[in-house]
Amino acid sequence: MLGRVTLVRPLEADDHDRWRELFAAYRAFYRLAPDDAVIDRVWGWLLDPAHELSGLVAEVEGAVVGIAHHRPFARPSTGTVGLWLDDLFADPAARGRGVGRALIGRLQELAREQGRSLVRWITAEDNGTAQRLYDDVAARTRWVVYEAPPT
């Protein structure tokens, strides 16, 4: 039986295979079609120090059980820069072991260390499990998100 999260650290090249499994599972959870090209592109971004996207992994007893992708984002209305959490996923076998909480906690530490004004993210309206955690560690906003395709 797995214990609690013992380490949250930056993603490394050696994490590729496990990261790929977890990111593919994350995409499947959100009903996104399998797409190796997308997964390869995101991995390339994560390993490119010039790209804005960075990654964290959470370990339990030396095994990678969770991932988080994050990046800075400008906040013109406040004249600050925040930290945007794009993707957060815990292996279903490790749920309830503090994986999501540990990853968010580390992002909050990074935000402080980097002088960011906050950590922000979105989740699916029907993801009640995640929302229970998020309601415990953050404040729900009054904002509604819209998306428009390029024309």
CSV table of C-alpha atoms in Angstrom, one decimal:
chain,number,residue,atom,x,y,z
A,1,MET,CA,0.0,0.0,0.0
A,2,LEU,CA,1.3,3.4,-0.9
A,3,GLY,CA,2.0,6.0,1.7
A,4,ARG,CA,1.7,9.8,1.5
A,5,VAL,CA,3.6,12.1,-0.8
A,6,THR,CA,7.3,12.2,0.2
A,7,LEU,CA,8.7,14.6,-2.5
A,8,VAL,CA,7.6,17.2,-5.0
A,9,ARG,CA,10.3,18.1,-7.4
A,10,PRO,CA,10.9,19.6,-10.9
A,11,LEU,CA,10.2,17.3,-13.8
A,12,GLU,CA,13.4,15.6,-15.2
A,13,ALA,CA,14.2,14.0,-18.5
A,14,ASP,CA,14.3,10.6,-16.8
A,15,ASP,CA,10.6,11.0,-15.9
A,16,HIS,CA,9.6,10.7,-19.5
A,17,ASP,CA,7.9,7.3,-19.5
A,18,ARG,CA,5.9,7.8,-16.3
A,19,TRP,CA,5.0,11.4,-17.2
A,20,ARG,CA,3.8,10.1,-20.6
A,21,GLU,CA,1.5,7.6,-18.8
A,22,LEU,CA,0.1,10.2,-16.4
A,23,PHE,CA,-0.4,12.9,-19.0
A,24,ALA,CA,-2.1,10.4,-21.4
A,25,ALA,CA,-4.4,9.4,-18.5
A,26,TYR,CA,-5.1,13.1,-17.7
A,27,ARG,CA,-6.1,13.7,-21.4
A,28,ALA,CA,-8.3,10.6,-21.3
A,29,PHE,CA,-10.0,11.8,-18.1
A,30,TYR,CA,-11.0,15.0,-20.0
A,31,ARG,CA,-12.1,12.9,-23.0
A,32,LEU,CA,-9.4,14.2,-25.3
A,33,ALA,CA,-8.5,11.8,-28.1
A,34,PRO,CA,-5.2,10.0,-27.8
A,35,ASP,CA,-2.6,12.0,-29.8
A,36,ASP,CA,1.1,11.2,-29.6
A,37,ALA,CA,2.0,14.3,-31.4
A,38,VAL,CA,0.4,16.5,-28.7
A,39,ILE,CA,2.1,14.5,-26.0
A,40,ASP,CA,5.5,14.7,-27.7
A,41,ARG,CA,5.0,18.5,-28.2
A,42,VAL,CA,4.2,19.1,-24.6
A,43,TRP,CA,7.1,17.0,-23.4
A,44,GLY,CA,9.4,19.1,-25.7
A,45,TRP,CA,8.0,22.3,-24.1
A,46,LEU,CA,8.6,21.0,-20.6
A,47,LEU,CA,12.3,20.2,-21.4
A,48,ASP,CA,13.0,23.4,-23.2
A,49,PRO,CA,14.3,26.0,-20.8
A,50,ALA,CA,13.3,28.8,-23.2
A,51,HIS,CA,9.7,27.7,-23.1
A,52,GLU,CA,7.4,29.2,-20.5
A,53,LEU,CA,5.9,25.8,-19.4
A,54,SER,CA,7.4,24.0,-16.5
A,55,GLY,CA,6.5,20.7,-14.8
A,56,LEU,CA,6.5,19.2,-11.3
A,57,VAL,CA,6.2,15.6,-10.2
A,58,ALA,CA,5.0,14.2,-6.9
A,59,GLU,CA,6.6,11.0,-5.6
A,60,VAL,CA,5.3,8.5,-3.1
A,61,GLU,CA,8.0,6.0,-1.9
A,62,GLY,CA,10.2,6.9,-4.9
A,63,ALA,CA,7.4,6.4,-7.5
A,64,VAL,CA,6.1,9.3,-9.6
A,65,VAL,CA,2.3,9.4,-8.9
A,66,GLY,CA,1.4,13.0,-9.9
A,67,ILE,CA,2.2,15.7,-12.3
A,68,ALA,CA,1.6,19.5,-12.6
A,69,HIS,CA,2.3,21.8,-15.5
A,70,HIS,CA,2.6,25.6,-14.8
A,71,ARG,CA,3.7,28.9,-16.3
A,72,PRO,CA,3.8,32.5,-15.5
A,73,PHE,CA,1.1,34.8,-16.7
A,74,ALA,CA,0.8,38.6,-16.8
A,75,ARG,CA,-2.0,40.3,-14.8
A,76,PRO,CA,-2.3,43.8,-16.3
A,77,SER,CA,-5.1,44.8,-14.0
A,78,THR,CA,-2.8,44.4,-11.0
A,79,GLY,CA,0.5,45.0,-12.7
A,80,THR,CA,1.7,41.7,-11.4
A,81,VAL,CA,2.6,38.2,-12.7
A,82,GLY,CA,0.8,35.1,-11.5
A,83,LEU,CA,1.5,31.4,-11.7
A,84,TRP,CA,-0.9,29.5,-13.9
A,85,LEU,CA,-1.5,25.8,-13.2
A,86,ASP,CA,-2.5,24.3,-16.5
A,87,ASP,CA,-2.7,20.6,-15.7
A,88,LEU,CA,-2.8,18.7,-12.4
A,89,PHE,CA,-3.2,14.9,-12.3
A,90,ALA,CA,-2.7,12.2,-9.7
A,91,ASP,CA,-2.6,8.5,-10.5
A,92,PRO,CA,-6.0,7.1,-9.5
A,93,ALA,CA,-4.2,4.5,-7.4
A,94,ALA,CA,-2.6,7.3,-5.4
A,95,ARG,CA,-5.7,9.4,-4.8
A,96,GLY,CA,-6.3,10.4,-1.2
A,97,ARG,CA,-2.6,10.4,-0.4
A,98,GLY,CA,-2.1,14.2,-0.6
A,99,VAL,CA,-0.8,14.2,-4.2
A,100,GLY,CA,-2.8,17.2,-5.4
A,101,ARG,CA,-2.5,19.1,-2.2
A,102,ALA,CA,1.3,18.6,-2.2
A,103,LEU,CA,1.6,19.8,-5.8
A,104,ILE,CA,-0.5,22.9,-5.2
A,105,GLY,CA,1.4,23.6,-2.0
A,106,ARG,CA,4.7,23.5,-3.9
A,107,LEU,CA,3.3,25.8,-6.6
A,108,GLN,CA,2.3,28.2,-3.8
A,109,GLU,CA,5.9,28.1,-2.5
A,110,LEU,CA,7.2,28.7,-6.1
A,111,ALA,CA,4.9,31.6,-6.5
A,112,ARG,CA,6.3,33.2,-3.3
A,113,GLU,CA,9.9,32.4,-4.3
A,114,GLN,CA,9.4,33.9,-7.7
A,115,GLY,CA,7.5,37.0,-6.5
A,116,ARG,CA,4.3,35.9,-8.2
A,117,SER,CA,1.0,37.4,-7.0
A,118,LEU,CA,-1.0,34.2,-6.9
A,119,VAL,CA,-1.5,30.7,-8.3
A,120,ARG,CA,-4.6,30.3,-10.5
A,121,TRP,CA,-6.2,27.4,-12.3
A,122,ILE,CA,-9.5,26.2,-13.8
A,123,THR,CA,-11.2,22.9,-13.5
A,124,ALA,CA,-14.2,21.2,-15.2
A,125,GLU,CA,-17.6,22.1,-13.8
A,126,ASP,CA,-18.3,18.4,-13.2
A,127,ASN,CA,-15.0,17.5,-11.5
A,128,GLY,CA,-16.4,17.5,-8.0
A,129,THR,CA,-13.6,15.4,-6.5
A,130,ALA,CA,-11.0,18.0,-7.5
A,131,GLN,CA,-13.2,20.9,-6.4
A,132,ARG,CA,-13.4,19.5,-2.9
A,133,LEU,CA,-9.6,19.8,-2.7
A,134,TYR,CA,-9.6,23.2,-4.4
A,135,ASP,CA,-12.2,24.6,-2.1
A,136,ASP,CA,-10.0,23.6,0.8
A,137,VAL,CA,-6.8,25.1,-0.5
A,138,ALA,CA,-7.9,28.1,-2.5
A,139,ALA,CA,-10.7,30.6,-3.1
A,140,ARG,CA,-13.3,30.0,-5.8
A,141,THR,CA,-13.5,33.1,-8.0
A,142,ARG,CA,-16.5,34.8,-9.5
A,143,TRP,CA,-15.1,34.7,-13.1
A,144,VAL,CA,-16.6,32.7,-15.9
A,145,VAL,CA,-14.2,31.5,-18.7
A,146,TYR,CA,-15.0,31.8,-22.4
A,147,GLU,CA,-13.1,30.5,-25.4
A,148,ALA,CA,-13.4,31.6,-29.1
A,149,PRO,CA,-11.8,29.9,-32.1
A,150,PRO,CA,-9.4,31.9,-34.2
A,151,THR,CA,-11.0,33.3,-37.4
